[in-house]
Coordinates of C-alpha atoms in Angstrom, one line a residue:
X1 CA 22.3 -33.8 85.3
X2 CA 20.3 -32.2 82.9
X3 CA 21.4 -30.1 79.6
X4 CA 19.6 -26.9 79.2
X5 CA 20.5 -26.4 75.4
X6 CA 18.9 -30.0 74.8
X7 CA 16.1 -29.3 76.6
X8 CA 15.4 -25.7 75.0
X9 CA 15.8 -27.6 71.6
X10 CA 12.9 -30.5 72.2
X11 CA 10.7 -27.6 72.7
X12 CA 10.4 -27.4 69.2
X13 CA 9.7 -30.9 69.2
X14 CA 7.0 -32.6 66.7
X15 CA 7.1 -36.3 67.1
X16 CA 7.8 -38.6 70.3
X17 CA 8.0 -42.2 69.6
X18 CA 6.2 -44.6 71.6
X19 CA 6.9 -48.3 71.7
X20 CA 4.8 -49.5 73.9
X21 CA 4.3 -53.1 74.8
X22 CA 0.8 -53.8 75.5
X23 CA -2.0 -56.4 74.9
X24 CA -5.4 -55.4 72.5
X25 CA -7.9 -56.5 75.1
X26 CA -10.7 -55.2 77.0
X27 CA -9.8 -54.3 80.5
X28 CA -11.5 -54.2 83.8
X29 CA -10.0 -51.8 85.5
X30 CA -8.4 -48.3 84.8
X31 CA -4.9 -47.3 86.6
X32 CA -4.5 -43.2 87.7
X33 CA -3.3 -41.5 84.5
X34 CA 0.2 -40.0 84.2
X35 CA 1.9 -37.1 82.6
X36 CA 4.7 -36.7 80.7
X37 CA 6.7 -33.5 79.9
X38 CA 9.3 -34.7 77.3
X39 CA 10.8 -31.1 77.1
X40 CA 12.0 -31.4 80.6
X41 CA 13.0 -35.2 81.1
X42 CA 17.2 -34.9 81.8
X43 CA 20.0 -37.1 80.4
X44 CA 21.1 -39.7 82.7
X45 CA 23.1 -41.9 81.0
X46 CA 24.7 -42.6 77.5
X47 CA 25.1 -46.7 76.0
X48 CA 27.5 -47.9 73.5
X49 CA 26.1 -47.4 69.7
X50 CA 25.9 -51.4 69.8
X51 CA 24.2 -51.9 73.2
X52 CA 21.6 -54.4 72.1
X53 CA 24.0 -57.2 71.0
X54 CA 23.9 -60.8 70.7
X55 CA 25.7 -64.7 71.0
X56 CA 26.2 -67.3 68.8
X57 CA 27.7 -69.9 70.7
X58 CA 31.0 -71.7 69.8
X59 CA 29.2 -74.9 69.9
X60 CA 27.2 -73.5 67.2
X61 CA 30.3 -72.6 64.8
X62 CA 32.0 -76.0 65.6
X63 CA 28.8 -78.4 65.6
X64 CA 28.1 -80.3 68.7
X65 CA 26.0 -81.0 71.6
X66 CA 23.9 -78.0 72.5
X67 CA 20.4 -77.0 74.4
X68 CA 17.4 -79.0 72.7
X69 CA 14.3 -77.2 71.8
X70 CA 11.6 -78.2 73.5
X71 CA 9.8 -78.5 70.1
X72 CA 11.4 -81.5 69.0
X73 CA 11.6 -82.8 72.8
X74 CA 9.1 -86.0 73.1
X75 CA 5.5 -84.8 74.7
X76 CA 5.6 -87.7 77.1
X77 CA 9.4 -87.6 77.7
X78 CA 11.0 -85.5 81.0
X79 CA 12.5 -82.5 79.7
X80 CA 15.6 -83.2 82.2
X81 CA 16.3 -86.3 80.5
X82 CA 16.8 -84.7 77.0
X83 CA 18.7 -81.6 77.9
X84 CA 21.0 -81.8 75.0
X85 CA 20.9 -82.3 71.3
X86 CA 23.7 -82.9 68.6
X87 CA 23.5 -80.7 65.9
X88 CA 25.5 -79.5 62.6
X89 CA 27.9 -76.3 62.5
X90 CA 25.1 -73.1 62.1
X91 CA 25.4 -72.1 58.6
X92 CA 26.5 -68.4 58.8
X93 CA 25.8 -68.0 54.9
X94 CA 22.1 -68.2 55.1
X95 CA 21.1 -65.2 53.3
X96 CA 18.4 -64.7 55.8
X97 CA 20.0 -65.4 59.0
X98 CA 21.8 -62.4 57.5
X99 CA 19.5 -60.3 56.4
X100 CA 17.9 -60.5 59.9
X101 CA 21.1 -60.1 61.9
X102 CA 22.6 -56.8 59.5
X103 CA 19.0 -55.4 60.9
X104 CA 20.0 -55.5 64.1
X105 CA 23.6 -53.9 63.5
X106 CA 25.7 -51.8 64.9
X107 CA 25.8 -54.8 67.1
X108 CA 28.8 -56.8 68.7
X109 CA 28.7 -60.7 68.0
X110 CA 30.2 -62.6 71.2
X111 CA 31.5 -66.4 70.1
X112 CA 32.1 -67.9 73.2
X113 CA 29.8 -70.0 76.0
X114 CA 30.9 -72.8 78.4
X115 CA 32.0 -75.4 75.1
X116 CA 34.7 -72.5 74.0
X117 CA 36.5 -73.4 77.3
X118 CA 37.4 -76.3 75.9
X119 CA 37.7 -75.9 72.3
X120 CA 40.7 -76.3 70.3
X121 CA 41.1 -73.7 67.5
X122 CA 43.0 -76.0 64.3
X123 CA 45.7 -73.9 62.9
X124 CA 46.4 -75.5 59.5
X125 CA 43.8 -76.7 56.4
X126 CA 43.8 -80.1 57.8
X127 CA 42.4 -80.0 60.8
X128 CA 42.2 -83.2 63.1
X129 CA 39.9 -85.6 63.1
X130 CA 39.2 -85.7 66.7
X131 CA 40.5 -83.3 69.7
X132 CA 44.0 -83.3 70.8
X133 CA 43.9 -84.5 74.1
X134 CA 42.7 -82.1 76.9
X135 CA 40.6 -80.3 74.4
X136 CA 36.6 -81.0 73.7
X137 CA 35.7 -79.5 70.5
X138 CA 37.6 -78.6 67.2
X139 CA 37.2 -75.1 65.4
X140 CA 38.7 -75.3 62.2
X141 CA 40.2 -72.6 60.4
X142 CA 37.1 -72.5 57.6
X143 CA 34.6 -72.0 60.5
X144 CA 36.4 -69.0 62.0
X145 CA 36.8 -67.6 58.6
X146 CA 32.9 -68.0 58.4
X147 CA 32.8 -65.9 61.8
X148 CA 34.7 -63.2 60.4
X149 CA 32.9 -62.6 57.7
X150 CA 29.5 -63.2 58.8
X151 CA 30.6 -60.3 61.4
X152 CA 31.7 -58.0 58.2
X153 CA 28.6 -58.4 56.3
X154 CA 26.3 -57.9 59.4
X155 CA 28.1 -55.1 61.0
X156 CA 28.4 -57.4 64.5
X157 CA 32.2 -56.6 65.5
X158 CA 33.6 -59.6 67.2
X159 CA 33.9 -60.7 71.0
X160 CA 35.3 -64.0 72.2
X161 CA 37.3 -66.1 74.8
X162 CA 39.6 -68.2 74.6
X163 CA 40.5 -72.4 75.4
X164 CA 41.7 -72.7 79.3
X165 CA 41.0 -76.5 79.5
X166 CA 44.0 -78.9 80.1
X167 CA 45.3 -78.7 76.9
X168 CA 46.1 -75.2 77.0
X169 CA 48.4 -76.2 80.3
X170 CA 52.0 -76.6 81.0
X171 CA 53.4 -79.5 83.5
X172 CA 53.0 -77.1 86.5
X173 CA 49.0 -76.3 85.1
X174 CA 49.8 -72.8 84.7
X175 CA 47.5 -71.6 81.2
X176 CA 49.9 -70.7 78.3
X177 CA 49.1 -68.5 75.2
X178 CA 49.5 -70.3 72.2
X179 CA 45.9 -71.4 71.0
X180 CA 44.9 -67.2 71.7
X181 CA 48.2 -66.6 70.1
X182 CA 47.0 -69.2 66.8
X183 CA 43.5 -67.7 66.9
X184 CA 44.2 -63.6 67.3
X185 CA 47.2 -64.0 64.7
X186 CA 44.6 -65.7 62.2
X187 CA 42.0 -63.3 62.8
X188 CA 43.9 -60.2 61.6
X189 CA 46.0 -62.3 58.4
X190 CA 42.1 -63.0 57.6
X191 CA 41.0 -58.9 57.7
X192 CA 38.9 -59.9 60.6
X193 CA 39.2 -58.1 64.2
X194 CA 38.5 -59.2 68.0
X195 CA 36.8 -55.7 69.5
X196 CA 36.7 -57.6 72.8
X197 CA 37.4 -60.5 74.8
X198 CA 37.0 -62.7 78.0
X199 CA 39.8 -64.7 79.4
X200 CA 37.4 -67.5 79.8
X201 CA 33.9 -68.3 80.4
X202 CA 32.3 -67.9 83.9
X203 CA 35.7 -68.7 86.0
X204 CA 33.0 -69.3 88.5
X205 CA 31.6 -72.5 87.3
X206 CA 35.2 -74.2 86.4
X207 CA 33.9 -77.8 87.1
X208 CA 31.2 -76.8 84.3
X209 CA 33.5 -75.0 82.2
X210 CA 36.2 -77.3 81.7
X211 CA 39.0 -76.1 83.8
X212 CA 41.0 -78.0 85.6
X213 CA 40.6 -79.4 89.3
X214 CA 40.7 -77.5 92.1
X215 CA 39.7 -74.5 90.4
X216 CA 40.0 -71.4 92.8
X217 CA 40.4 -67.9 92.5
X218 CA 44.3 -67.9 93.6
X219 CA 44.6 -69.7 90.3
X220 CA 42.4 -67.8 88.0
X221 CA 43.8 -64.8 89.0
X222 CA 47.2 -66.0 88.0
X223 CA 46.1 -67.3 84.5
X224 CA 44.4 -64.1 84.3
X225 CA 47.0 -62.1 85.2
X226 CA 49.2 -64.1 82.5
X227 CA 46.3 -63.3 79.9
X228 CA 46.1 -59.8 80.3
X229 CA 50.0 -59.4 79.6
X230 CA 50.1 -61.5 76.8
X231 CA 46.9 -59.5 75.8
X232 CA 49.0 -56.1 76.0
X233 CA 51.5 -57.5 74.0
X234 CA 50.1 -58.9 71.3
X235 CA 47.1 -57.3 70.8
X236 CA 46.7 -54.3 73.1
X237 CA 43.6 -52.8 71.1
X238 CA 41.4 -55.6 72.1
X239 CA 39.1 -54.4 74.9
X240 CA 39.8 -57.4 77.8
X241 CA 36.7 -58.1 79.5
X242 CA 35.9 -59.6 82.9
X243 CA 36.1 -61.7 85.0
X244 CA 32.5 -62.6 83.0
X245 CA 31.0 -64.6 86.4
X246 CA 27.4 -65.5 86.3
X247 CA 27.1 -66.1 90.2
X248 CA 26.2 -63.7 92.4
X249 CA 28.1 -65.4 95.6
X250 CA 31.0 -65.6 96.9
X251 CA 33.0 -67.8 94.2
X252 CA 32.0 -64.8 91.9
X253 CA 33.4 -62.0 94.8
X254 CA 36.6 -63.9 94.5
X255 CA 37.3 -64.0 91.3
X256 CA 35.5 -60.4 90.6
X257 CA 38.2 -59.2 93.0
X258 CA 41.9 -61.5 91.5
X259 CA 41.5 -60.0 88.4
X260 CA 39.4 -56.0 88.8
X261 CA 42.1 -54.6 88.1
X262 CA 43.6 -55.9 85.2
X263 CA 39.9 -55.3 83.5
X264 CA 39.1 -53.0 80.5
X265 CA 35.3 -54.0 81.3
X266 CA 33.7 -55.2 83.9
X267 CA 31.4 -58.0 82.5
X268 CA 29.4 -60.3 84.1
X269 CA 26.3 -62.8 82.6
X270 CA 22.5 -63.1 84.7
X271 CA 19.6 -65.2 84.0
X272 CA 17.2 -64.9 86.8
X273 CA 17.0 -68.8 87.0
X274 CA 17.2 -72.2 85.4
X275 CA 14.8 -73.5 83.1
X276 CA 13.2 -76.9 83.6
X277 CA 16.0 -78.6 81.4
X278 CA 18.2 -77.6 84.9
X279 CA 15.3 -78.0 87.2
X280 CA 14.1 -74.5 86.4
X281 CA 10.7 -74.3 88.4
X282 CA 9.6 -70.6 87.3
X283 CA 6.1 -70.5 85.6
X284 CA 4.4 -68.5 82.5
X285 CA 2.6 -66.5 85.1
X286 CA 5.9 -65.8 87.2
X287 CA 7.4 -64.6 83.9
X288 CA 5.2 -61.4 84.0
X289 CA 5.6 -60.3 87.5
X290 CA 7.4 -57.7 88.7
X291 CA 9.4 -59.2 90.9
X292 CA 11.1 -61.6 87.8
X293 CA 11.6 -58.2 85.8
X294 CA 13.1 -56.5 89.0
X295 CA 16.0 -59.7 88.9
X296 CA 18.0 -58.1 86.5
X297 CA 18.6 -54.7 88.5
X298 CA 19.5 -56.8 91.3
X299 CA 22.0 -58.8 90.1
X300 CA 23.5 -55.7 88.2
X301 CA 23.3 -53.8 91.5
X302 CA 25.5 -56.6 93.0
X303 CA 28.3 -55.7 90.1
X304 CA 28.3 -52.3 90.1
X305 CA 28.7 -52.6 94.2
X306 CA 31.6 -54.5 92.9
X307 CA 33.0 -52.5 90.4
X308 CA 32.3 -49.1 92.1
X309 CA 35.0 -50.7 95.0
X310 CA 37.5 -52.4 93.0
X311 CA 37.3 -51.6 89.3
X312 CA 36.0 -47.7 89.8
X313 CA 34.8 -45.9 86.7
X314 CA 35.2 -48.7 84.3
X315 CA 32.6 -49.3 82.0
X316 CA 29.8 -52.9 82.9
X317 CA 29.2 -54.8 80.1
X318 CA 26.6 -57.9 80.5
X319 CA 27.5 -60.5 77.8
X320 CA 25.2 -63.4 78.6
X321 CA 21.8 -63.5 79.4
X322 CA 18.4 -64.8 78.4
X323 CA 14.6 -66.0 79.9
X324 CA 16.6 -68.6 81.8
X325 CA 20.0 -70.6 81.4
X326 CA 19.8 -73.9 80.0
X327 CA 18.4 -72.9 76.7
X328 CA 15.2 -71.2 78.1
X329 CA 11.5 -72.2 79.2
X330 CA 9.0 -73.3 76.8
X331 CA 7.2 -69.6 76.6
X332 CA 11.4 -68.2 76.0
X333 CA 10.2 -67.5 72.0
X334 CA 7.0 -66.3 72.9
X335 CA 5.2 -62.8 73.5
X336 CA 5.4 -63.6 77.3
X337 CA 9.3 -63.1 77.1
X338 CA 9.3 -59.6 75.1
X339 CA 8.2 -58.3 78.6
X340 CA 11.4 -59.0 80.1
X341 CA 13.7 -58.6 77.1
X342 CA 12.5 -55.1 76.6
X343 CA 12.4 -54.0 80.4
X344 CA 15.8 -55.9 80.3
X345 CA 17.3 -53.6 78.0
X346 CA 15.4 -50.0 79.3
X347 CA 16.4 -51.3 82.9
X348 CA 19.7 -51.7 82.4
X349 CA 20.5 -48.6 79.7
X350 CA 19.3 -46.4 82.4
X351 CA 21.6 -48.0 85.3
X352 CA 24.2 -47.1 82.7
X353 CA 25.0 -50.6 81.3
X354 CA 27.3 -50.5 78.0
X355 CA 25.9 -53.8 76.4
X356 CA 23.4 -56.4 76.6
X357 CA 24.3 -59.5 74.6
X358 CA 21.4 -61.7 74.4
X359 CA 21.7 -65.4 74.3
X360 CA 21.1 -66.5 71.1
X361 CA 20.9 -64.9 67.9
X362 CA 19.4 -68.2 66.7
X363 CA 19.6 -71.2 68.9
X364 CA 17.5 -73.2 71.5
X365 CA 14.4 -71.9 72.7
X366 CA 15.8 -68.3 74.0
X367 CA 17.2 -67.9 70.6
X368 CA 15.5 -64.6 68.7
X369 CA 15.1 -66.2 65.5
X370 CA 14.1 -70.2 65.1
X371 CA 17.0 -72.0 65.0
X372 CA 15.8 -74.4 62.0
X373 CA 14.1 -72.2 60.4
X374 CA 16.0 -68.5 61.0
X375 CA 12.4 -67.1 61.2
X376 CA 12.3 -63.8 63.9
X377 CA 10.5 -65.0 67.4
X378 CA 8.6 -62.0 69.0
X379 CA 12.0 -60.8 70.5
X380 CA 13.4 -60.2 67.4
X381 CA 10.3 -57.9 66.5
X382 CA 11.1 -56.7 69.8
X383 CA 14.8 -55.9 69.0
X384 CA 14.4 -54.7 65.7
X385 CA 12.1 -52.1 67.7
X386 CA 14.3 -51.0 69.8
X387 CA 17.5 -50.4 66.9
X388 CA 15.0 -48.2 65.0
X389 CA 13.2 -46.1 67.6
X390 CA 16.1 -46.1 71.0
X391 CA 19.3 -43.4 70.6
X392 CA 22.3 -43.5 72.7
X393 CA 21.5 -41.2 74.9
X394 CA 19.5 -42.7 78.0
X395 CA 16.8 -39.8 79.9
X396 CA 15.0 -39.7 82.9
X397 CA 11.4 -40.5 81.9
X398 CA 10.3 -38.7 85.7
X399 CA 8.0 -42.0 85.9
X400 CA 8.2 -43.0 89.6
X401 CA 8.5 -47.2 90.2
X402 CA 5.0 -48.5 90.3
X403 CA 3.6 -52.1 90.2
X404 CA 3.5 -53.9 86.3
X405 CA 3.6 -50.3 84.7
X406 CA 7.4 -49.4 83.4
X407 CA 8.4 -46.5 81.3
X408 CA 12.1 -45.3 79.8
X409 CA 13.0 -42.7 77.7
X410 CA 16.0 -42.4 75.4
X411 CA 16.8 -39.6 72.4
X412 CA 14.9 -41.2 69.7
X413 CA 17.4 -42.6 66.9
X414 CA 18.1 -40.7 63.7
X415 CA 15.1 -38.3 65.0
X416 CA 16.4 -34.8 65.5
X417 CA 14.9 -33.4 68.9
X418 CA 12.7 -37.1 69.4
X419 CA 12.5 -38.6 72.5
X420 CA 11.7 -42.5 72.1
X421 CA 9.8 -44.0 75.0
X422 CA 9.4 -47.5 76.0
X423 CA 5.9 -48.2 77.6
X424 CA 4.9 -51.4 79.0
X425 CA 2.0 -52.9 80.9
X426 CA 3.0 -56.0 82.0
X427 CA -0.4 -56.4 84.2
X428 CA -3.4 -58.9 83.4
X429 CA -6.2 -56.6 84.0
X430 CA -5.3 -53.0 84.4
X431 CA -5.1 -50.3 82.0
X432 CA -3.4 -47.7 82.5
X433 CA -3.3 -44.2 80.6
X434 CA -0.3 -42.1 80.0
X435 CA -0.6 -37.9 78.8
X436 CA 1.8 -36.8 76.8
X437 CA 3.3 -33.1 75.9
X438 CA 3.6 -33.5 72.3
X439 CA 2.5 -35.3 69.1
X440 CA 3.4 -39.0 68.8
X441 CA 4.4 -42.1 66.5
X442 CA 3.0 -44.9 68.1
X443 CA 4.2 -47.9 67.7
X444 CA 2.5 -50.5 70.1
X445 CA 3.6 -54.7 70.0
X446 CA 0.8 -57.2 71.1
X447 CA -0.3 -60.9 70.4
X448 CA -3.9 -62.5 70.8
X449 CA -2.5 -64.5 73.7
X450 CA 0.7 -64.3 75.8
X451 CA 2.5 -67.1 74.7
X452 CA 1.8 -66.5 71.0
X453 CA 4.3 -66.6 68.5
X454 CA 2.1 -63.7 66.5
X455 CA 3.0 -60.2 66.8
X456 CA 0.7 -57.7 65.4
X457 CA 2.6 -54.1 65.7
X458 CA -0.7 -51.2 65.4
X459 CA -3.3 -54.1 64.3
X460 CA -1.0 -55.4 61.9
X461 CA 0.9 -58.9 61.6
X462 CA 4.8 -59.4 61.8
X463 CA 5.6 -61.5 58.9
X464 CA 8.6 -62.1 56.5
X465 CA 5.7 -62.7 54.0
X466 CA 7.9 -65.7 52.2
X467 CA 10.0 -62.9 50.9
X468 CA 12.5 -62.4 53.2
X469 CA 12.2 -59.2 53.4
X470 CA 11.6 -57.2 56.6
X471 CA 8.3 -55.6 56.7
X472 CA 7.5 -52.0 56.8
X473 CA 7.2 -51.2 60.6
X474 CA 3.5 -49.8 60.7
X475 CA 3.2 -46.5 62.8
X476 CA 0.3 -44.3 64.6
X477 CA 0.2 -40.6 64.9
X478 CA -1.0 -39.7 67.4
X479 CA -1.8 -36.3 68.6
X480 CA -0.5 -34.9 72.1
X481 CA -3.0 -35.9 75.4
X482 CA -3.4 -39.7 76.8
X483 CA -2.8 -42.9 75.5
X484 CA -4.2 -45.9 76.9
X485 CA -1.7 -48.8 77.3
X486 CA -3.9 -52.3 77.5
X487 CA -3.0 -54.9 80.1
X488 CA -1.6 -58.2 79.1
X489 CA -4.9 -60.7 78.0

């Protein structure tokens, strides 16, 4: 639908900001040139102020056994064979991790993952030295306090799930309450707050996720059913999420359909495929075709098919997703992977997602910031992009679909009458041009090579300097007519 007083007031408009991700290089070949006409582009959807959000995992708060980055992975060894790595509980004090992370806010922080299915939440200063039996993993009351207020001083507000393994059972198996009881009551004697939570994490991998044999939907739907009371009881302002599947077959259907109803939020997790730590068999190349970016709209397409029939006019949140599951490929913290993380999010805004939380803030391969050292990967550059320049309110760019050329448009943030337009060229040898109606900030993201870790933003490097302190986000004017958006080198 499009609002006529908005568009009579961008007529007056000075600035448009363009991030646009694109490669310095010379180019063989020159793509028809395209217009814009941001004075007449219509509203189309509107995102949650903390759409671009983010996961620490629970096995990062406890300490455990989690994804292993390739980097410390043996040359010679088969990445299969070392899929995991213990490590220590992430220390959610580090004054840069959050520096880094309070960038990124308003955000929500989602605790959770496959090892929170099991995890037993130690109500008492002394916790115990090893997991009651049918549990996995402790959390101790110190490390949830460190949640809390690592959410309160970043601005993340907090979503979760809770244990559904066999210690959370009674003799007939049926779930019971009292760890969420333990952990929601501790929470709010601590000033802390749960904005949002799962029952569980993806009901449709139970084997995986810790749940007990036999699985099926009947009985998630039942212990579902008994969470979303006890839910309405106790803490009725908590937005209940689900059923948070990551299939798209029919284990997912069934359980989509047991528990639609009893759903706040529709939410559901994608990656487009494994990565070699699974068996993953995707490529660099692959990672900037079209049809890899396109896997996203498909799998959402499947949920909104879903919720449009069974959970109609609730809101689709996507809580989970990365490069690839498993802790992500080798080029996952690399330039290669802004493509998708960027289309990712203009994709998905415009289909009318809520949220995106990207796996992780800081862990494995796919994390946006190294996990040893918190320094931002490209994504991060990428994300901290997108919270400065992208409003709320999602527009109709009038760019029709075309082969590795992608453009959204949103209201430029905390820029009266802006529009904010996210430009990328995801091709290896074609440049394309793109006119626009009005005056510009440019703002355009490339590395010397694909899988670089260096991202120069208008010539100029991304660096923390040693300092810590975020850099000042160099910009272009640019006057209105074309720009030329360079293919990937």
């Amino acid at each position: 639908m499009r609002n006529h007083h908005r568009a009579g007031r961008i007529r007056r408009l000075a600035r448009v900001a363009v991030p646009a991700v694109a490669a310095l290089a010379c180019t063989t070949a020159i793509a028809a040139e395209l217009t814009l006409d941001v004075v007449t582009m219509p509203r189309v959807a509107t995102i949650d102020p903390r759409f671009q959000s983010y996961n620490i995992e629970m096995v990062e708060v406890t300490g455990g056994r989690f994804w292993k980055p390739y980097a410390v992975v043996d040359a010679r060894a088969d990445a299969k064979a070392e899929r995991f790595a213990a490590r220590a509980p992430i220390d959610l004090h580090d004054a840069r991790l959050r520096k880094l992370a309070a960038a990124l806010s308003p955000a929500y922080l989602r605790v959770s993952g496959t090892w929170a299915n099991s995890t037993f939440f130690a109500d008492s200063e002394t916790p115990p030295a090893a997991p009651p039996a049918g549990f996995k993993d402790v959390l101790t009351r110190q490390q949830w306090r460190d949640v809390i207020d690592f959410s309160q001083t970043v601005g993340a507000s907090i979503v979760t799930s809770f244990a559904i393994s066999a210690g959370t059972r009674d003799a007939a198996g049926r779930w019971t309450s009292e760890q969420a009881r333990q952990l929601l009551n501790f929470t709010q004697s601590n000033g802390g707050q749960i904005a949002a939570a799962e029952f569980m994490n993806e009901p449709d991998l139970p084997a995986i996720g810790g749940a007990p044999d036999r699985y099926d939907a009947a009985a998630y739907g039942r212990d579902f059913a008994a969470f979303r009371a006890f839910m309405k009881a106790t803490a009725p302002d908590v937005t209940i999420l689900g059923p948070g599947t990551i299939g798209t077959g029919a284990d997912a259907r069934a359980r989509f359909a047991v528990s639609a109803a009893g759903v706040d939020a529709v939410s559901y997790h994608h990656y487009g495929a494994l990565s070699a730590r699974c068996g993953g068999d995707r490529t660099a190349t692959q990672a900037l075709s079209d049809e890899w970016l396109a896997r996203t709209g498909k799998t959402f397409a499947l949920y909104k098919t879903l919720r449009d029939r069974l959970a109609r006019n609730k809101p689709i949140w996507l809580t989970e997703t990365a490069e690839t599951a498993c802790g992500g490929n080798r080029w996952a913290s690399t330039f290669i992977d802004t493509f998708r993380y960027l289309d990712q999010l203009g994709r998905l805004a415009k289909a009318g997602v809520q949220v995106v939380m990207h796996n992780t803030l800081a862990a494995s391969d796919y994390g946006l910031l190294d996990e040893r050292t918190h320094l931002p990967r490209p994504n991060y550059w990428a994300a901290l992009l997108w919270r400065r320049l992208m409003g709320t309110t999602v527009l109709d760019a009038g760019v029709a679909q075309q082969p590795s050329f992608h453009v959204y448009a949103h209201c430029a943030h905390d820029m009266p009458d802006g529009v904010a337009l996210l430009v990328i060229n995801n091709d290896r040898r074609t440049q394309r041009k793109l006119t626009l109606s009005a005056a510009s900030q440019r703002y355009t993201q490339a590395s010397a090579t694909p899988a670089g870790g260096t991202i120069r933003l208008n010539g100029s490097p991304l660096d923390l300097w040693g300092t810590d302190e975020l850099p000042t986000l160099p910009r272009a004017a640019a006057a209105a007519g074309p720009h030329t958006i360079a293919p990937v080198p």
